[in-house]
mmCIF file of C-alpha atoms in Angstrom:
data_model
loop_
_atom_site.group_PDB
_atom_site.id
_atom_site.type_symbol
_atom_site.label_atom_id
_atom_site.label_comp_id
_atom_site.label_asym_id
_atom_site.label_seq_id
_atom_site.Cartn_x
_atom_site.Cartn_y
_atom_site.Cartn_z
ATOM 1 C CA MET A 1 -9.102 6.859 24.225
ATOM 2 C CA SER A 2 -7.224 3.598 23.807
ATOM 3 C CA VAL A 3 -4.213 3.615 21.504
ATOM 4 C CA GLN A 4 -3.559 0.435 19.529
ATOM 5 C CA VAL A 5 0.068 -0.723 19.270
ATOM 6 C CA ILE A 6 0.911 -1.984 15.773
ATOM 7 C CA PHE A 7 4.638 -2.681 16.111
ATOM 8 C CA GLU A 8 7.280 -2.290 18.768
ATOM 9 C CA ASP A 9 10.992 -2.995 19.112
ATOM 10 C CA LYS A 10 13.777 -1.381 21.121
ATOM 11 C CA TYR A 11 14.000 1.534 18.655
ATOM 12 C CA ILE A 12 10.424 2.493 17.780
ATOM 13 C CA LEU A 13 6.817 2.246 18.835
ATOM 14 C CA CYS A 14 4.254 2.281 16.033
ATOM 15 C CA VAL A 15 0.656 2.993 17.051
ATOM 16 C CA SER A 16 -2.699 3.815 15.483
ATOM 17 C CA LYS A 17 -3.797 7.300 16.542
ATOM 18 C CA PRO A 18 -7.540 7.862 17.013
ATOM 19 C CA ASN A 19 -9.367 10.727 15.326
ATOM 20 C CA ASN A 20 -9.318 14.057 17.174
ATOM 21 C CA MET A 21 -6.257 13.344 19.295
ATOM 22 C CA VAL A 22 -3.249 15.659 19.167
ATOM 23 C CA VAL A 23 0.159 13.974 18.988
ATOM 24 C CA HIS A 24 1.545 16.361 21.577
ATOM 25 C CA HIS A 25 0.509 19.690 23.062
ATOM 26 C CA ALA A 26 2.116 22.793 21.595
ATOM 27 C CA ARG A 27 2.965 25.529 24.060
ATOM 28 C CA HIS A 28 0.139 27.698 22.740
ATOM 29 C CA SER A 29 -2.491 24.928 22.487
ATOM 30 C CA ARG A 30 -5.790 25.419 24.264
ATOM 31 C CA ASN A 31 -7.775 23.025 26.432
ATOM 32 C CA VAL A 32 -4.626 21.240 27.558
ATOM 33 C CA ALA A 33 -6.230 20.267 30.858
ATOM 34 C CA GLU A 34 -9.306 18.792 29.174
ATOM 35 C CA GLU A 35 -7.651 16.448 26.696
ATOM 36 C CA THR A 36 -4.930 13.832 26.615
ATOM 37 C CA SER A 37 -2.324 13.873 23.859
ATOM 38 C CA LEU A 38 -1.065 10.739 22.147
ATOM 39 C CA LEU A 39 2.322 11.003 23.873
ATOM 40 C CA GLN A 40 0.670 11.470 27.266
ATOM 41 C CA SER A 41 -1.657 8.526 26.687
ATOM 42 C CA ILE A 42 1.290 6.280 25.837
ATOM 43 C CA PHE A 43 3.179 7.464 28.908
ATOM 44 C CA ASN A 44 0.117 6.864 31.100
ATOM 45 C CA THR A 45 -0.366 3.293 29.873
ATOM 46 C CA LYS A 46 3.197 2.143 29.144
ATOM 47 C CA LYS A 47 5.282 4.482 31.324
ATOM 48 C CA LEU A 48 7.271 5.171 28.191
ATOM 49 C CA LYS A 49 8.435 8.528 26.840
ATOM 50 C CA VAL A 50 8.488 8.546 23.048
ATOM 51 C CA TYR A 51 9.411 11.076 20.360
ATOM 52 C CA PRO A 52 7.397 11.709 17.146
ATOM 53 C CA ILE A 53 9.250 10.880 13.940
ATOM 54 C CA HIS A 54 6.690 12.480 11.605
ATOM 55 C CA ARG A 55 3.424 14.461 11.774
ATOM 56 C CA LEU A 56 -0.180 13.351 11.737
ATOM 57 C CA ASP A 57 -2.986 15.906 11.900
ATOM 58 C CA ARG A 58 -5.126 15.949 15.002
ATOM 59 C CA LYS A 59 -8.252 15.045 13.000
ATOM 60 C CA THR A 60 -6.543 12.294 10.964
ATOM 61 C CA SER A 61 -6.595 8.726 12.271
ATOM 62 C CA GLY A 62 -4.021 6.035 11.671
ATOM 63 C CA ILE A 63 -0.445 4.972 11.766
ATOM 64 C CA ILE A 64 2.339 7.019 13.319
ATOM 65 C CA LEU A 65 5.962 6.195 14.164
ATOM 66 C CA LEU A 66 7.474 7.184 17.510
ATOM 67 C CA ALA A 67 11.097 6.798 18.571
ATOM 68 C CA LYS A 68 12.010 5.406 21.984
ATOM 69 C CA GLN A 69 15.080 7.601 22.250
ATOM 70 C CA LYS A 70 15.602 11.108 20.925
ATOM 71 C CA GLU A 71 18.783 10.146 19.095
ATOM 72 C CA PHE A 72 16.860 7.559 17.026
ATOM 73 C CA VAL A 73 14.542 10.156 15.481
ATOM 74 C CA GLN A 74 16.946 11.457 12.839
ATOM 75 C CA HIS A 75 17.653 7.988 11.429
ATOM 76 C CA PHE A 76 13.965 7.399 10.730
ATOM 77 C CA GLN A 77 13.302 10.954 9.552
ATOM 78 C CA GLU A 78 15.933 10.455 6.865
ATOM 79 C CA LEU A 79 13.676 7.797 5.336
ATOM 80 C CA PHE A 80 11.010 10.460 4.832
ATOM 81 C CA THR A 81 13.529 13.038 3.604
ATOM 82 C CA HIS A 82 14.928 10.659 0.977
ATOM 83 C CA ASN A 83 11.503 9.270 -0.001
ATOM 84 C CA GLU A 84 12.492 5.813 1.228
ATOM 85 C CA ILE A 85 9.227 5.233 3.044
ATOM 86 C CA GLN A 86 5.916 4.503 1.334
ATOM 87 C CA LYS A 87 2.856 6.146 2.931
ATOM 88 C CA MET A 88 -0.689 5.106 2.055
ATOM 89 C CA TYR A 89 -3.746 7.031 3.173
ATOM 90 C CA TYR A 90 -7.426 6.457 2.530
ATOM 91 C CA GLY A 91 -10.173 9.051 2.236
ATOM 92 C CA ILE A 92 -13.835 9.528 1.423
ATOM 93 C CA VAL A 93 -14.448 12.555 -0.777
ATOM 94 C CA ARG A 94 -17.337 14.488 -2.289
ATOM 95 C CA GLY A 95 -18.243 13.638 -5.884
ATOM 96 C CA PHE A 96 -16.851 11.111 -8.352
ATOM 97 C CA SER A 97 -13.080 11.521 -8.306
ATOM 98 C CA PRO A 98 -10.803 10.538 -11.245
ATOM 99 C CA GLU A 99 -9.799 6.882 -11.506
ATOM 100 C CA ILE A 100 -6.137 7.895 -11.303
ATOM 101 C CA LYS A 101 -4.620 11.361 -10.913
ATOM 102 C CA ILE A 102 -1.299 12.956 -10.011
ATOM 103 C CA ILE A 103 -1.849 16.173 -8.055
ATOM 104 C CA ASP A 104 1.195 18.405 -8.412
ATOM 105 C CA SER A 105 0.327 21.683 -6.717
ATOM 106 C CA PRO A 106 2.189 23.826 -4.166
ATOM 107 C CA VAL A 107 0.872 23.891 -0.600
ATOM 108 C CA LYS A 108 1.419 26.550 2.056
ATOM 109 C CA GLY A 109 3.825 25.448 4.740
ATOM 110 C CA ARG A 110 3.766 26.328 8.418
ATOM 111 C CA ASP A 111 4.882 29.770 7.307
ATOM 112 C CA ALA A 112 1.632 30.800 5.592
ATOM 113 C CA ASN A 113 3.481 33.153 3.247
ATOM 114 C CA VAL A 114 5.567 30.405 1.668
ATOM 115 C CA HIS A 115 4.246 27.814 -0.800
ATOM 116 C CA LYS A 116 6.203 24.594 -1.199
ATOM 117 C CA GLU A 117 6.054 21.969 -3.922
ATOM 118 C CA ALA A 118 3.704 19.101 -3.074
ATOM 119 C CA LEU A 119 2.922 15.874 -4.917
ATOM 120 C CA THR A 120 0.121 13.362 -4.294
ATOM 121 C CA TYR A 121 -0.890 10.220 -6.200
ATOM 122 C CA LEU A 122 -4.612 9.449 -6.170
ATOM 123 C CA LYS A 123 -6.434 6.237 -7.053
ATOM 124 C CA THR A 124 -10.211 5.845 -6.784
ATOM 125 C CA LEU A 125 -11.215 2.521 -5.248
ATOM 126 C CA ASP A 126 -15.011 2.792 -5.284
ATOM 127 C CA LYS A 127 -17.934 5.186 -5.777
ATOM 128 C CA ILE A 128 -21.540 5.524 -4.654
ATOM 129 C CA THR A 129 -24.605 7.630 -5.339
ATOM 130 C CA LEU A 130 -26.957 8.138 -2.396
ATOM 131 C CA GLU A 131 -30.583 9.133 -2.785
ATOM 132 C CA ILE A 132 -30.058 11.737 -0.087
ATOM 133 C CA ALA A 133 -30.438 15.378 -1.056
ATOM 134 C CA VAL A 134 -27.540 17.716 -0.343
ATOM 135 C CA LYS A 135 -27.923 21.310 -1.522
ATOM 136 C CA PRO A 136 -28.265 22.084 -4.362
ATOM 137 C CA TYR A 137 -28.834 18.500 -5.632
ATOM 138 C CA ASP A 138 -31.490 15.828 -5.051
ATOM 139 C CA SER A 139 -28.867 13.116 -4.560
ATOM 140 C CA SER A 140 -25.250 12.941 -3.411
ATOM 141 C CA ARG A 141 -22.133 11.227 -4.782
ATOM 142 C CA TYR A 142 -19.009 10.060 -2.991
ATOM 143 C CA SER A 143 -15.745 8.321 -3.772
ATOM 144 C CA PHE A 144 -13.439 6.100 -1.739
ATOM 145 C CA VAL A 145 -9.862 7.055 -2.575
ATOM 146 C CA GLN A 146 -6.338 5.845 -1.936
ATOM 147 C CA LEU A 147 -3.810 8.650 -1.518
ATOM 148 C CA SER A 148 -0.028 8.404 -1.594
ATOM 149 C CA PRO A 149 1.776 11.659 -0.696
ATOM 150 C CA LYS A 150 5.271 11.941 -2.115
ATOM 151 C CA THR A 151 5.978 15.063 -0.071
ATOM 152 C CA GLY A 152 5.045 15.832 3.516
ATOM 153 C CA ARG A 153 3.505 19.297 3.586
ATOM 154 C CA MET A 154 1.133 20.359 6.346
ATOM 155 C CA HIS A 155 -2.493 19.478 5.454
ATOM 156 C CA GLN A 156 -1.228 18.350 2.040
ATOM 157 C CA LEU A 157 -3.884 15.717 1.325
ATOM 158 C CA ARG A 158 -6.712 17.872 2.647
ATOM 159 C CA VAL A 159 -5.598 20.837 0.533
ATOM 160 C CA HIS A 160 -4.974 18.762 -2.591
ATOM 161 C CA MET A 161 -8.378 17.092 -2.504
ATOM 162 C CA ASN A 162 -10.041 20.477 -2.113
ATOM 163 C CA LYS A 163 -8.010 21.874 -5.023
ATOM 164 C CA ILE A 164 -9.411 19.228 -7.396
ATOM 165 C CA SER A 165 -12.958 19.896 -6.113
ATOM 166 C CA HIS A 166 -13.223 16.604 -4.225
ATOM 167 C CA PRO A 167 -12.830 17.683 -0.586
ATOM 168 C CA LEU A 168 -12.600 15.098 2.152
ATOM 169 C CA ILE A 169 -15.765 14.380 4.087
ATOM 170 C CA GLY A 170 -15.664 15.663 7.651
ATOM 171 C CA ASP A 171 -12.988 18.259 6.952
ATOM 172 C CA PRO A 172 -14.056 21.419 8.833
ATOM 173 C CA LYS A 173 -11.449 23.659 7.200
ATOM 174 C CA TYR A 174 -11.206 22.590 3.557
ATOM 175 C CA GLY A 175 -14.375 20.533 3.188
ATOM 176 C CA ASP A 176 -17.993 21.106 2.125
ATOM 177 C CA LYS A 177 -20.114 21.908 5.172
ATOM 178 C CA ASN A 178 -23.353 20.711 3.542
ATOM 179 C CA HIS A 179 -21.947 17.236 2.897
ATOM 180 C CA ASN A 180 -20.262 17.161 6.295
ATOM 181 C CA MET A 181 -23.611 17.913 7.933
ATOM 182 C CA MET A 182 -25.341 15.191 5.923
ATOM 183 C CA PHE A 183 -22.823 12.578 7.069
ATOM 184 C CA GLU A 184 -23.226 13.730 10.656
ATOM 185 C CA ASN A 185 -27.031 13.923 10.643
ATOM 186 C CA LYS A 186 -27.986 11.032 8.352
ATOM 187 C CA LEU A 187 -25.083 8.608 8.739
ATOM 188 C CA LYS A 188 -24.036 9.553 12.306
ATOM 189 C CA CYS A 189 -20.430 10.067 11.209
ATOM 190 C CA LYS A 190 -18.726 13.349 12.086
ATOM 191 C CA ASN A 191 -15.016 12.526 12.012
ATOM 192 C CA LEU A 192 -12.642 13.508 9.218
ATOM 193 C CA PHE A 193 -12.544 10.623 6.752
ATOM 194 C CA LEU A 194 -8.785 10.559 6.276
ATOM 195 C CA HIS A 195 -6.921 7.509 7.581
ATOM 196 C CA ALA A 196 -3.183 6.778 7.496
ATOM 197 C CA GLY A 197 -3.461 3.100 6.711
ATOM 198 C CA ASN A 198 -0.006 1.849 5.797
ATOM 199 C CA LEU A 199 3.724 2.542 6.104
ATOM 200 C CA SER A 200 6.386 0.450 4.361
ATOM 201 C CA PHE A 201 10.135 0.903 4.862
ATOM 202 C CA VAL A 202 13.426 -0.774 5.655
ATOM 203 C CA HIS A 203 14.302 -0.402 9.338
ATOM 204 C CA PRO A 204 17.487 1.727 9.506
ATOM 205 C CA PHE A 205 18.880 -0.198 12.494
ATOM 206 C CA THR A 206 17.829 -3.814 11.844
ATOM 207 C CA SER A 207 17.515 -3.747 8.014
ATOM 208 C CA GLN A 208 14.146 -5.501 8.443
ATOM 209 C CA THR A 209 11.523 -4.697 5.806
ATOM 210 C CA LEU A 210 8.408 -3.522 7.622
ATOM 211 C CA ASN A 211 4.914 -3.244 6.150
ATOM 212 C CA LEU A 212 2.808 -1.767 8.947
ATOM 213 C CA THR A 213 -0.973 -1.425 8.790
ATOM 214 C CA ALA A 214 -3.453 0.449 10.996
ATOM 215 C CA PRO A 215 -7.034 -0.908 10.881
ATOM 216 C CA PHE A 216 -9.837 1.501 10.015
ATOM 217 C CA PRO A 217 -11.821 3.137 12.852
ATOM 218 C CA GLU A 218 -15.367 1.982 13.575
ATOM 219 C CA ASP A 219 -17.105 4.700 11.558
ATOM 220 C CA TRP A 220 -15.223 3.561 8.452
ATOM 221 C CA ILE A 221 -16.322 -0.038 9.010
ATOM 222 C CA THR A 222 -19.916 1.160 9.371
ATOM 223 C CA LEU A 223 -19.724 2.920 6.010
ATOM 224 C CA PHE A 224 -18.026 -0.030 4.298
ATOM 225 C CA ASN A 225 -21.003 -2.143 5.350
ATOM 226 C CA THR A 226 -23.582 0.524 4.469
ATOM 227 C CA PHE A 227 -22.060 1.289 1.046
ATOM 228 C CA SER A 228 -20.983 -2.322 0.265
ATOM 229 C CA TRP A 229 -17.385 -1.188 -0.179
ATOM 230 C CA LYS A 230 -14.477 -3.586 0.242
ATOM 231 C CA ASN A 231 -12.047 -2.953 3.101
ATOM 232 C CA PRO A 232 -8.610 -2.801 1.380
ATOM 233 C CA LEU A 233 -6.712 -3.454 4.627
ATOM 234 C CA LEU A 234 -8.181 -6.922 5.172
#
């Protein structure tokens, strides 16, 4: 898979990660020989070793920051710690979601026995009803949402959307398998519809204000055209 470079200077490399690509292989990860991680792909094409500054789920597409030297990582991570970086995600969910909602609900961390506070702002951008039956209904309804996480818990957006009964389409763990199957069979879309579209922050080394945007993958563009939804990143 090709990895699109969004921004680069001597401190960071910002790229758009494709769906279904791990950022790096954990020691216990399977199928290491069969797949290329994001870090490996960058090294293969740019001969550059980079260090992740934050997380992005394997199934989530979109923008991710990588440091060019290990000692740079902490300076950028502090932006996340102090909520000095604005993150904007986009999702397609089952049902008609609220126009605006604050989701304030704890999420399990990497230690499954510990719940941590988690906060997400939701805004619904568009909706559609399809005359396609999905059990147990004769038609199906979907919403296009903008999500801004104010905390960075693992699977936070996926968990939060499921908790308000509007799971993300294509989510194999927290989603609705009937709707996921409809999208795959009828619309030929099987990826998770969660995209990290935008990061805004002040560069800790150069003091430059950066507003970085990752274009939507092709399956999103197909649905925008099919549903007559406006692309908010254009």
